[in-house]
Coordinates of N, CA and C in Angstrom, one line a residue:
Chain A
X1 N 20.5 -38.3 -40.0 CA 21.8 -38.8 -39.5 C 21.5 -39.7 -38.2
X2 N 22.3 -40.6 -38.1 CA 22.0 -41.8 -37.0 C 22.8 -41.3 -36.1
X3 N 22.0 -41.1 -34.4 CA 23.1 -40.9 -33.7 C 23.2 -42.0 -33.0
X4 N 24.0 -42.5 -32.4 CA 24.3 -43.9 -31.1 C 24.5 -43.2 -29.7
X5 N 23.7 -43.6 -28.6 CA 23.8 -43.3 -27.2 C 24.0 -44.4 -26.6
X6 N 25.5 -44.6 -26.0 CA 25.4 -45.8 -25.8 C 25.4 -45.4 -23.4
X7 N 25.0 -46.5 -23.1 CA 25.0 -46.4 -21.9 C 25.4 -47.7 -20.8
X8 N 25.5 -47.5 -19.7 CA 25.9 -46.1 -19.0 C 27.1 -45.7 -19.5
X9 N 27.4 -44.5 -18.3 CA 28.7 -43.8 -19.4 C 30.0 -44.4 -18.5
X10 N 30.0 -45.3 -17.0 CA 30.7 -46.5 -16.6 C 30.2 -47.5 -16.1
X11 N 31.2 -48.1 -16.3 CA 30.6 -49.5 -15.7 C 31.9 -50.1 -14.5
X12 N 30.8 -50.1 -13.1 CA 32.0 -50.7 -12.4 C 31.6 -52.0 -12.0
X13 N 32.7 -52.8 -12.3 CA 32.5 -54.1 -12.0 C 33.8 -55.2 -11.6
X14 N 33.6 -56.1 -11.0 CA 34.6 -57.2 -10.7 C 35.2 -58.4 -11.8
X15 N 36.1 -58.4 -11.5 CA 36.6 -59.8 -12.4 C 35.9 -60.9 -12.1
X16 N 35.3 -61.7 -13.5 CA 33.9 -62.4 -13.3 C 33.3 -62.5 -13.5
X17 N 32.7 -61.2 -12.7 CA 31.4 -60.7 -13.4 C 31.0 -60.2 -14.6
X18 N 29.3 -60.3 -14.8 CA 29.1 -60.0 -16.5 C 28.7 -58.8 -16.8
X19 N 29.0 -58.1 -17.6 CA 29.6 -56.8 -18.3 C 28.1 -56.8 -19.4
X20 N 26.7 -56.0 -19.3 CA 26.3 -55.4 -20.4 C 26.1 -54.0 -20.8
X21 N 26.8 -53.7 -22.0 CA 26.7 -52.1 -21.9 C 25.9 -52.2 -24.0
X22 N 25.5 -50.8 -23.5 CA 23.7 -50.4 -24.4 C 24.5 -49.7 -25.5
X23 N 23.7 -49.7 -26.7 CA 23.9 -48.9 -27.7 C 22.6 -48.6 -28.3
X24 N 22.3 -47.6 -28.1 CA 20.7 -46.8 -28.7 C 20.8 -46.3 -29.9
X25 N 20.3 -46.5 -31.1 CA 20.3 -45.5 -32.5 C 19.1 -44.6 -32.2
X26 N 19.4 -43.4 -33.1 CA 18.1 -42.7 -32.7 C 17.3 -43.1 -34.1
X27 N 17.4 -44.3 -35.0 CA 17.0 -44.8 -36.0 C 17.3 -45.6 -36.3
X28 N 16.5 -46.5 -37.6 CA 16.9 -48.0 -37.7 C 18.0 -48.1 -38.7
X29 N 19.1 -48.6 -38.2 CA 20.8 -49.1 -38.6 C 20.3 -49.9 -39.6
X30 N 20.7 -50.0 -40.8 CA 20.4 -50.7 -42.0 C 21.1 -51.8 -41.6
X31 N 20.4 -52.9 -42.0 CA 21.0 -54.2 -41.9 C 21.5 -54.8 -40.2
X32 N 21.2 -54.5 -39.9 CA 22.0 -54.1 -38.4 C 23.9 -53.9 -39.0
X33 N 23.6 -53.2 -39.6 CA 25.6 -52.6 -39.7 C 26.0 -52.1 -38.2
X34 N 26.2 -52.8 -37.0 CA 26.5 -52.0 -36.3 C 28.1 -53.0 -35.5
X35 N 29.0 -52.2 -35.4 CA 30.6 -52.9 -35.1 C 30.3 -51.7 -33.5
X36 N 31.2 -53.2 -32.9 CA 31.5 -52.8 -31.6 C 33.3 -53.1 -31.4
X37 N 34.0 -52.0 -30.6 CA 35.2 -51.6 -30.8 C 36.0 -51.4 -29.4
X38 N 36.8 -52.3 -29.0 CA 37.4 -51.8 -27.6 C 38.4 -50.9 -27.3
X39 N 38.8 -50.5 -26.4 CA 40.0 -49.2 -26.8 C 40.6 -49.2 -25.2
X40 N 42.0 -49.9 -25.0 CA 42.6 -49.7 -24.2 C 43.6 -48.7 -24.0
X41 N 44.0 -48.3 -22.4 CA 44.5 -46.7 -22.7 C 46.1 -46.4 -23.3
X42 N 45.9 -45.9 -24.2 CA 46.7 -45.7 -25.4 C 47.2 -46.3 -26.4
X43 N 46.4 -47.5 -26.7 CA 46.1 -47.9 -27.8 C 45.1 -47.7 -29.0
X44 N 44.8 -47.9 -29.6 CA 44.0 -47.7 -30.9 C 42.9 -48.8 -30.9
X45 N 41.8 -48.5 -31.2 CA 40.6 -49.4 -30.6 C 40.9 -50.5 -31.8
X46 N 40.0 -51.7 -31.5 CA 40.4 -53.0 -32.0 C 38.5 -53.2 -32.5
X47 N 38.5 -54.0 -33.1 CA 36.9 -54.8 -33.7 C 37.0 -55.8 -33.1
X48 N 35.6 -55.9 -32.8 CA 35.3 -57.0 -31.6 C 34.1 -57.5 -32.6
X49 N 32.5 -56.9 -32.6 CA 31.9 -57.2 -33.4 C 31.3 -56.5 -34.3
X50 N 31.2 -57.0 -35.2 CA 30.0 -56.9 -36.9 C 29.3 -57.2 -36.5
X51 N 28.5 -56.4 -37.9 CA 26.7 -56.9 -38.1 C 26.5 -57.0 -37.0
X52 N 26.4 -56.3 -35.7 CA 26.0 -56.1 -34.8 C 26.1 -57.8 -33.4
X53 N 26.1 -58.6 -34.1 CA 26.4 -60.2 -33.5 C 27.5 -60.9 -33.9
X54 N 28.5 -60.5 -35.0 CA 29.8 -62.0 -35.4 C 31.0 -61.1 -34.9
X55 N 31.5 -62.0 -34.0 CA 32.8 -61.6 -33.3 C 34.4 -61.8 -34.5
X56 N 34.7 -60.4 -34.3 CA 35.7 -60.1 -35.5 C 37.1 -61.3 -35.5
X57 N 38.1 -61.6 -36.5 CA 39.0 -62.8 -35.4 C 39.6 -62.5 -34.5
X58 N 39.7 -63.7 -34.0 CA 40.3 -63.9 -32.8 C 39.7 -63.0 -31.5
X59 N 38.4 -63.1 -31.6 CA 38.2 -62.3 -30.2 C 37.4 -63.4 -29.8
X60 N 37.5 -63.5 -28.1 CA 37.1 -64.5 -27.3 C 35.5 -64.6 -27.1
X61 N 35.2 -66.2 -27.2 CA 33.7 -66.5 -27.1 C 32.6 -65.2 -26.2
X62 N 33.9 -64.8 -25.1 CA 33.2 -64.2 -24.0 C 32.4 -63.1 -24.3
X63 N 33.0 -62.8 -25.7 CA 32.5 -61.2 -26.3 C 31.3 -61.8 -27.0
X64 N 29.9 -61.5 -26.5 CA 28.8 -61.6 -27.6 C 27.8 -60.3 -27.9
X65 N 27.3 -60.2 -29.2 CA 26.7 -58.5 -29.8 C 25.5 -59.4 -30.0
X66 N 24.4 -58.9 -29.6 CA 22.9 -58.5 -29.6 C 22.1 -57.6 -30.6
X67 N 20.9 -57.7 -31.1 CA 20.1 -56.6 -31.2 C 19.1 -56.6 -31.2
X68 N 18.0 -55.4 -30.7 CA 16.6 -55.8 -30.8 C 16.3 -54.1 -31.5
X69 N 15.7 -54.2 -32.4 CA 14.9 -53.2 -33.4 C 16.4 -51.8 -33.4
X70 N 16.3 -50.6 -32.4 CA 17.3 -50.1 -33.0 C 18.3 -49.9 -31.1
X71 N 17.9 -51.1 -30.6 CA 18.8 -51.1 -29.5 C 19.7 -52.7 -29.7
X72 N 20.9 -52.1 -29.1 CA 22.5 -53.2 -29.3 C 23.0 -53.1 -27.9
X73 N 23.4 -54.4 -28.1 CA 23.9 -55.1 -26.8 C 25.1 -55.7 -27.1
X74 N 26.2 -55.2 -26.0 CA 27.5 -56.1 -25.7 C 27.4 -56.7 -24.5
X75 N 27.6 -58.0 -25.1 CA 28.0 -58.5 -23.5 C 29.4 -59.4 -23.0
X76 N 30.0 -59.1 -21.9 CA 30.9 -59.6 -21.6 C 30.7 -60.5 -20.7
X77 N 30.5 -61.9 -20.9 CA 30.1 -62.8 -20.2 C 30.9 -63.0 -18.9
X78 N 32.3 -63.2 -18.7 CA 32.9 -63.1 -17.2 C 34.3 -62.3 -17.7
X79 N 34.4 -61.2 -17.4 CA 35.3 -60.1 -17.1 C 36.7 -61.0 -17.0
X80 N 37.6 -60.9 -17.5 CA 38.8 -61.1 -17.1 C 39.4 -59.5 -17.1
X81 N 40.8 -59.8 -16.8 CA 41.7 -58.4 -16.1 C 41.8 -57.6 -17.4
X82 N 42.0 -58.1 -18.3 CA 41.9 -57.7 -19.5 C 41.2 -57.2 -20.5
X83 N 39.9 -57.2 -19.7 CA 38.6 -56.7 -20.5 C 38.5 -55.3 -19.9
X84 N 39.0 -54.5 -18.9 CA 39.1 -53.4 -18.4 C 39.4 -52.1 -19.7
X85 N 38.5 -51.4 -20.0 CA 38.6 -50.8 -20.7 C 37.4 -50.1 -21.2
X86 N 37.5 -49.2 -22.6 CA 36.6 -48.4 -23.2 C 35.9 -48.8 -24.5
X87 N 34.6 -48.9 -24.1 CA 34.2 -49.8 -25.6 C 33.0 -48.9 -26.3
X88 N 33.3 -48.8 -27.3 CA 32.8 -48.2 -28.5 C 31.7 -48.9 -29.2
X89 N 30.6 -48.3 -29.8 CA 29.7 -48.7 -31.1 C 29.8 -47.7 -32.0
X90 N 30.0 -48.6 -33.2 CA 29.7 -47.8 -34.5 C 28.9 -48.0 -35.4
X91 N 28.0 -47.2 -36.1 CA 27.0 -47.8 -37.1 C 27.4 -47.4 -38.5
X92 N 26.7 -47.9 -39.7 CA 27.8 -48.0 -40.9 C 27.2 -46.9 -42.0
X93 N 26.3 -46.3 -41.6 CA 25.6 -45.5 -42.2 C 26.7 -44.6 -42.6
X94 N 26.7 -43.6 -41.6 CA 27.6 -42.9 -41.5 C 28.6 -43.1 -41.0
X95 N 29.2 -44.1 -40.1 CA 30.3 -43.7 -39.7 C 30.2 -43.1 -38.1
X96 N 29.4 -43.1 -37.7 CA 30.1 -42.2 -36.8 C 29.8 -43.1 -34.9
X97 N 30.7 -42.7 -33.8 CA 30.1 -43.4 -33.0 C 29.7 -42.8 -32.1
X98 N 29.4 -44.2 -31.3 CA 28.8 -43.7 -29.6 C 29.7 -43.0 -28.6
X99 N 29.2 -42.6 -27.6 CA 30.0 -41.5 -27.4 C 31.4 -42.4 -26.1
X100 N 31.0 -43.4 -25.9 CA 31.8 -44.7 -25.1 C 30.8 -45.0 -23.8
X101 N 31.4 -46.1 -23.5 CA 31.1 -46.8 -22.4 C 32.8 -47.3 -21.6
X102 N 33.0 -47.1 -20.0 CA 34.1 -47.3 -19.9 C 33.7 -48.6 -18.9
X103 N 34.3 -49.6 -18.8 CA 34.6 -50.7 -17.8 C 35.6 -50.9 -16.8
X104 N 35.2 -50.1 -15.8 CA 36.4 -50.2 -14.9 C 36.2 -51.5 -13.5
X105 N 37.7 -51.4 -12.9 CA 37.2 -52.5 -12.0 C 37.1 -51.8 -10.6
X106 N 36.0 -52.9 -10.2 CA 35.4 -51.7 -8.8 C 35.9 -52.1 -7.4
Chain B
X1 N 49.9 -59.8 -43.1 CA 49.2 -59.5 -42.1 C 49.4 -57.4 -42.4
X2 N 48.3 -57.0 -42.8 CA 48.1 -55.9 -43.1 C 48.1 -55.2 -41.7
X3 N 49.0 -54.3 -42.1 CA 49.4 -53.0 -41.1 C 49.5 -51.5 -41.4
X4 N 48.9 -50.8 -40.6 CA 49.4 -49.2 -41.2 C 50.3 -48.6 -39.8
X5 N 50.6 -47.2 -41.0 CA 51.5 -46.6 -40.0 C 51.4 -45.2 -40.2
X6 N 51.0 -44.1 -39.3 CA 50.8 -43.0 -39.2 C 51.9 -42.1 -39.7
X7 N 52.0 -41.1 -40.4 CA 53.4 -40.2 -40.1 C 53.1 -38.6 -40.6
X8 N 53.6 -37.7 -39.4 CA 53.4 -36.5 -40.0 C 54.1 -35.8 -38.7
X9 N 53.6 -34.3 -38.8 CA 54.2 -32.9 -37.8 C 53.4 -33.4 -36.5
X10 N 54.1 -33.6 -35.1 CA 53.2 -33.8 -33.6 C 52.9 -32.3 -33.3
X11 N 53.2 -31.1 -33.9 CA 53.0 -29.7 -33.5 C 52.3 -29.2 -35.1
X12 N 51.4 -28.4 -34.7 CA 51.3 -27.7 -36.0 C 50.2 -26.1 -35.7
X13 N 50.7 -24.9 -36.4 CA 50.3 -23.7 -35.6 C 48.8 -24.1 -36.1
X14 N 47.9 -22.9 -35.0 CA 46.9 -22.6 -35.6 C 46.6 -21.8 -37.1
X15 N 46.0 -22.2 -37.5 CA 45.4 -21.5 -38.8 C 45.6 -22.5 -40.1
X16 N 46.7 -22.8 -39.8 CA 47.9 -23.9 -40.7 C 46.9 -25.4 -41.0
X17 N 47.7 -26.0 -42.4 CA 46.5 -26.9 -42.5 C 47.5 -28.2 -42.1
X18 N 46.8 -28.9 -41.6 CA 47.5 -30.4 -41.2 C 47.7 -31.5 -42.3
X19 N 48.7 -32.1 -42.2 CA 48.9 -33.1 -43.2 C 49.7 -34.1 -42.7
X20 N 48.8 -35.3 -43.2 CA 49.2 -36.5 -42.4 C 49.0 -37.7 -43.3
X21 N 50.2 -38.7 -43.5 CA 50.6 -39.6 -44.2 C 50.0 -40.9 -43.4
X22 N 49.4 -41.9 -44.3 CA 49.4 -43.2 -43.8 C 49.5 -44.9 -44.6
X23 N 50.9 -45.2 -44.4 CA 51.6 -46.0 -45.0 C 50.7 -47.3 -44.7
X24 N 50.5 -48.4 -46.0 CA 49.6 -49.5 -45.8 C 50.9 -50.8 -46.2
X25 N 51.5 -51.7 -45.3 CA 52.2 -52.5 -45.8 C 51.5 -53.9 -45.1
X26 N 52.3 -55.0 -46.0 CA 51.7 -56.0 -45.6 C 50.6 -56.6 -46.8
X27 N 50.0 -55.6 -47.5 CA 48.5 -55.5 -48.6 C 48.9 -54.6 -48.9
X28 N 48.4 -54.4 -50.0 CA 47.6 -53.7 -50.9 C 46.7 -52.7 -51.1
X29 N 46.9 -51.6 -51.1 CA 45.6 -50.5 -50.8 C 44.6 -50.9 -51.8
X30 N 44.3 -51.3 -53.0 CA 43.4 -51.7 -53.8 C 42.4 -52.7 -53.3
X31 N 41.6 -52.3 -54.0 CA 40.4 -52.8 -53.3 C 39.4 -52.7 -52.1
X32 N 40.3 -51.9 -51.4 CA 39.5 -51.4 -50.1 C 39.1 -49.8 -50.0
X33 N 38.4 -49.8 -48.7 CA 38.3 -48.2 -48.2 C 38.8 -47.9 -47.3
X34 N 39.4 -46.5 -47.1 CA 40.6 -46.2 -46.0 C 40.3 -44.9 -45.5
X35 N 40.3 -45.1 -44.4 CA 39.8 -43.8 -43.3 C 40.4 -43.4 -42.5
X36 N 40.3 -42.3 -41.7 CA 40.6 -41.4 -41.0 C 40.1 -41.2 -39.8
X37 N 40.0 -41.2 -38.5 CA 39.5 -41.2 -37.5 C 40.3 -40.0 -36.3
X38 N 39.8 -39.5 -35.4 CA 40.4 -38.8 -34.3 C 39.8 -38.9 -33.2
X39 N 40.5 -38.7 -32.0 CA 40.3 -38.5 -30.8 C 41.1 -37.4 -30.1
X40 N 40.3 -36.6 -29.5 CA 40.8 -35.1 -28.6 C 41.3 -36.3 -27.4
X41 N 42.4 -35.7 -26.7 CA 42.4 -35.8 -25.3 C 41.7 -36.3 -24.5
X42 N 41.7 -37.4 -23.9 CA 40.6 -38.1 -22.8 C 38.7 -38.1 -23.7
X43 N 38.7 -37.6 -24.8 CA 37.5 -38.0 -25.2 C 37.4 -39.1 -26.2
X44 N 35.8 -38.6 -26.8 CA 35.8 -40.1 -27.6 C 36.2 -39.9 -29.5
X45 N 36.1 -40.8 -30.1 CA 35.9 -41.3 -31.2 C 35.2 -40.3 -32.2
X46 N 35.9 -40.0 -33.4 CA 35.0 -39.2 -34.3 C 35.6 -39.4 -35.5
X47 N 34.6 -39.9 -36.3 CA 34.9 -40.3 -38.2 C 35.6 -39.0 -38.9
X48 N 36.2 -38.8 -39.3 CA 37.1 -38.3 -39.9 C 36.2 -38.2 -41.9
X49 N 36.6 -39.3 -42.5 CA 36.4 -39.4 -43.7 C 36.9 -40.8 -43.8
X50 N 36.7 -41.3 -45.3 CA 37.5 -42.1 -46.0 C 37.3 -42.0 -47.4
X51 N 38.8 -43.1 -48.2 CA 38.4 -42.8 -49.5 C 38.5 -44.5 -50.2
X52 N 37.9 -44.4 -51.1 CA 38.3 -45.7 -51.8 C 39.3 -45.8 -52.9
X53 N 39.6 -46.8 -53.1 CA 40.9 -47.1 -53.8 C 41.1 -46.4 -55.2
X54 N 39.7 -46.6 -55.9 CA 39.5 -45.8 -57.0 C 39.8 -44.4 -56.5
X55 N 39.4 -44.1 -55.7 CA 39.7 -42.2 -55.4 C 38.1 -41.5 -54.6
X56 N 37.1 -42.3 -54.7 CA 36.3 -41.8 -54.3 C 35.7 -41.1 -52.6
X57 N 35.6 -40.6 -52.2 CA 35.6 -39.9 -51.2 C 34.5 -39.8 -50.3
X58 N 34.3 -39.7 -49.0 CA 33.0 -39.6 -48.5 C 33.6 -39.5 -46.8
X59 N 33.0 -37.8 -46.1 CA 33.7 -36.6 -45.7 C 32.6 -37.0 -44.3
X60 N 32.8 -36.7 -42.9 CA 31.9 -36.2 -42.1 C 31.4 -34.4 -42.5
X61 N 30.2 -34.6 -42.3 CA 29.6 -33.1 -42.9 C 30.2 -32.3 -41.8
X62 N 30.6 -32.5 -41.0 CA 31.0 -31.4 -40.0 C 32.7 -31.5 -40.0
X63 N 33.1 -31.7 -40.6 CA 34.4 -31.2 -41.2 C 34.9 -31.5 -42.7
X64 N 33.2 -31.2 -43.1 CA 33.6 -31.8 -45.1 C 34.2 -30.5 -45.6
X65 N 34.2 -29.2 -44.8 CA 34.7 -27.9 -45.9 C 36.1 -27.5 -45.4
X66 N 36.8 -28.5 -44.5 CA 37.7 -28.5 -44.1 C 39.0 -29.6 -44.4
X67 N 38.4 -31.1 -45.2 CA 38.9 -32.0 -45.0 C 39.3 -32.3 -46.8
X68 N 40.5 -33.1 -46.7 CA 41.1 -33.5 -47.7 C 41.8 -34.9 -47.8
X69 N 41.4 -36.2 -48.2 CA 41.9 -37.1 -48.1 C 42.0 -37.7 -49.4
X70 N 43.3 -38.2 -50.0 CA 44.4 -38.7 -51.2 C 44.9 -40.2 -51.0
X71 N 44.9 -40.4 -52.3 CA 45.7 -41.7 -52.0 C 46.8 -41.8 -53.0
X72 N 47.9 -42.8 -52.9 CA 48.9 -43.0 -54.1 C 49.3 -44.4 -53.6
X73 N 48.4 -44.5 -55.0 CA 48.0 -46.1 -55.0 C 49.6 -46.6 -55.3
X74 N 50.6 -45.9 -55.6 CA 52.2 -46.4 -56.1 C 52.7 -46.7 -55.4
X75 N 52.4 -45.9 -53.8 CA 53.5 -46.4 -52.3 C 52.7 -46.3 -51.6
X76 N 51.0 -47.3 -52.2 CA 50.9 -47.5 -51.0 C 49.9 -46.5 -50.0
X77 N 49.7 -45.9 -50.1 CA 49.5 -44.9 -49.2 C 48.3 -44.2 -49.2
X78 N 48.1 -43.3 -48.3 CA 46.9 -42.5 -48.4 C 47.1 -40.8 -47.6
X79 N 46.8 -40.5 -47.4 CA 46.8 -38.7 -46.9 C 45.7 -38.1 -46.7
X80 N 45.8 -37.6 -45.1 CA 44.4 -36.4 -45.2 C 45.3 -35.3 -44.4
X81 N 44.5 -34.1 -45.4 CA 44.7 -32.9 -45.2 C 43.5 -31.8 -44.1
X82 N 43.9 -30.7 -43.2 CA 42.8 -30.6 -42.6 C 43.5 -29.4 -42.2
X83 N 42.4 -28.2 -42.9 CA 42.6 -26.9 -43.0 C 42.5 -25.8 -41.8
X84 N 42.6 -25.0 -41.9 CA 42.4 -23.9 -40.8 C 42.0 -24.6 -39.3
X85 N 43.0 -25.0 -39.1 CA 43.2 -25.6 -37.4 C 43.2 -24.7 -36.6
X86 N 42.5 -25.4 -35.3 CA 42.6 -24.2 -34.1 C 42.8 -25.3 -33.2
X87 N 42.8 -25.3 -32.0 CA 43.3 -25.8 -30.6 C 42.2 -27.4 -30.6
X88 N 40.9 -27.2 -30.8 CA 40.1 -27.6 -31.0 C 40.3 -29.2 -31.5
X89 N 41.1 -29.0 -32.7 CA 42.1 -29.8 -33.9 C 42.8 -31.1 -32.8
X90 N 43.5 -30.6 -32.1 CA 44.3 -31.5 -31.1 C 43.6 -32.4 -30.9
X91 N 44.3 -33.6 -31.6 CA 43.8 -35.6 -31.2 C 44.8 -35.8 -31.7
X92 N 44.4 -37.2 -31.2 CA 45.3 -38.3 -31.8 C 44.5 -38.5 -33.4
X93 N 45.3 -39.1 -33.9 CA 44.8 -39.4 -35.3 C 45.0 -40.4 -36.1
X94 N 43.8 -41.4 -36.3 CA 44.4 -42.8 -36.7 C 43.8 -43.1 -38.0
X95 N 44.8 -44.0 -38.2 CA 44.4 -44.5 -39.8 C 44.0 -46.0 -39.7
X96 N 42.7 -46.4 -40.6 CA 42.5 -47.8 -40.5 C 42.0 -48.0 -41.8
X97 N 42.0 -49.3 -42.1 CA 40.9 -49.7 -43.1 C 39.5 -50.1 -42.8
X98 N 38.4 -49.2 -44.0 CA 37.5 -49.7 -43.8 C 37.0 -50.8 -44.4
X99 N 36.4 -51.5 -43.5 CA 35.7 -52.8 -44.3 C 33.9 -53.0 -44.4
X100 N 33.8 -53.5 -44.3 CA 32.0 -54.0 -44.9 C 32.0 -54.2 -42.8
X101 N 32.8 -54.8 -42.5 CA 32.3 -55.6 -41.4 C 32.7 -54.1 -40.3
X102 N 33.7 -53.2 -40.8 CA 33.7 -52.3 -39.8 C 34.9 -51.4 -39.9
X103 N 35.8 -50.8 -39.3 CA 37.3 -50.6 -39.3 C 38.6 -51.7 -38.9
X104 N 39.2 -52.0 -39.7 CA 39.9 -52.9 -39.4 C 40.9 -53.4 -40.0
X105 N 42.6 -52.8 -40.2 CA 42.8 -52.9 -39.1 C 43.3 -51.7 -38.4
X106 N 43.7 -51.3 -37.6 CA 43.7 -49.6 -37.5 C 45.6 -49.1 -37.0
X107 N 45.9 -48.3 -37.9 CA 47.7 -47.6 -37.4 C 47.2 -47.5 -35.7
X108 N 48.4 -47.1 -35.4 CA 48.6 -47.2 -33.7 C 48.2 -45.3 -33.4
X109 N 48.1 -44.4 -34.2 CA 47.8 -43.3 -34.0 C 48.8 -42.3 -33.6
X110 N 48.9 -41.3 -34.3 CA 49.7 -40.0 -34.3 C 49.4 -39.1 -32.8
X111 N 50.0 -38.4 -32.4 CA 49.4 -37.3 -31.4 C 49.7 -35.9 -32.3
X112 N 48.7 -35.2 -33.0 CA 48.8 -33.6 -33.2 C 48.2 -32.3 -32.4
X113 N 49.2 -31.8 -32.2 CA 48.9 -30.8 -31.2 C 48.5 -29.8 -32.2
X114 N 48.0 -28.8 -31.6 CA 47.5 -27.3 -32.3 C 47.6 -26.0 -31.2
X115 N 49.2 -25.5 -32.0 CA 49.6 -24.2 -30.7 C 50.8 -24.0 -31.4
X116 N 50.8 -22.7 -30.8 CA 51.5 -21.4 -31.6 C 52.8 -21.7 -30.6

């Protein structure tokens, strides 16, 4: 079973600035199936990316997904007010995810 | 523009099994896979199950002896059931579609409590 550790477990940062948060498999994600998912507080998380790099619609250039062997990368190129939040990896094996990363502003 | 919508009991005792409806309008339930997801209180994310349109099913092993998910492809819809509840149980509970590319798009999510 694949598990995902993603890190750190926050991230403090300014509007702006660039946002990279980690997603570790403890094995190799077939295909890179791996979706990354934002989750504002009290809403229902949203798809940001697939296949580990194609940004789902309508989400902004600023969101770009990475990978190298069985580590994944989000990156939020400059923070707007609205990127403040909790972001998620999922891999497609199973299903199951990382345990979050949160983005607060510092 | 495909939407779901959660509906069921926000209280339900321990022991008791949970049952929770999720309405797919907008589309079509055919042809896709539809899942189940929860979140406890201030924590994270955990797969639940899903099923596919034909009926087929596929469970997280750590609540496969507990978990029950239905569909009725006539309104639409889908259902998971979730047995011998304890405190534990309490999340929110969402319904989405699964896709190839990921979950998407996902109901806005139920709150179920578990207490006597």
């Amino acid at each position: 079973e694949v598990v995902l550790t993603q890190s750190p477990g926050t991230l403090s940062l300014s509007p702006g600035e660039r946002a990279t948060l980690s997603c570790r498999a403890s094995q190799s994600v077939r295909s890179n199936y791996l979706a990354w998912y934002q989750q504002k507080f009290g809403q229902a998380p949203r798809l940001l990316i697939y296949g580990a790099s194609g940004r789902a619609t309508g989400i902004p250039d600023r969101f770009s997904g990475s990978a190298s062997g069985t580590d994944f990368t989000l990156t939020i190129s400059r923070l707007e007010p609205e990127d403040f939040a909790v972001y998620y990896c999922q891999q497609y094996d199973n299903w199951t995810f990382g345990q979050g990363t949160k983005v607060e502003i510092k | 523009q495909v939407q779901l919508q959660e509906s069921g009991p926000g209280l339900v005792k321990p022991s008791e099994t949970l049952s929770l409806t999720c309405t797919v309008s907008g589309g079509s339930i055919n042809g896709y896979y539809w899942s189940w997801v929860r979140q406890p209180p201030g924590k994270g994310l955990e797969y639940i199950g899903n099923i596919y349109y034909t009926g087929g099913t596929n469970y997280n092993p750590a609540l496969r002896s507990r978990v029950a998910i239905s569909l009725d492809r006539s309104r639409n819809q889908f259902s998971l059931k979730l047995s011998s509840l304890t405190a534990a149980d309490t999340a929110v509970y969402y319904c989405a579609r699964r896709e190839e590319r990921g979950f998407d798009p996902w109901g806005q999510g139920t709150l179920v409590t578990v207490s006597s």
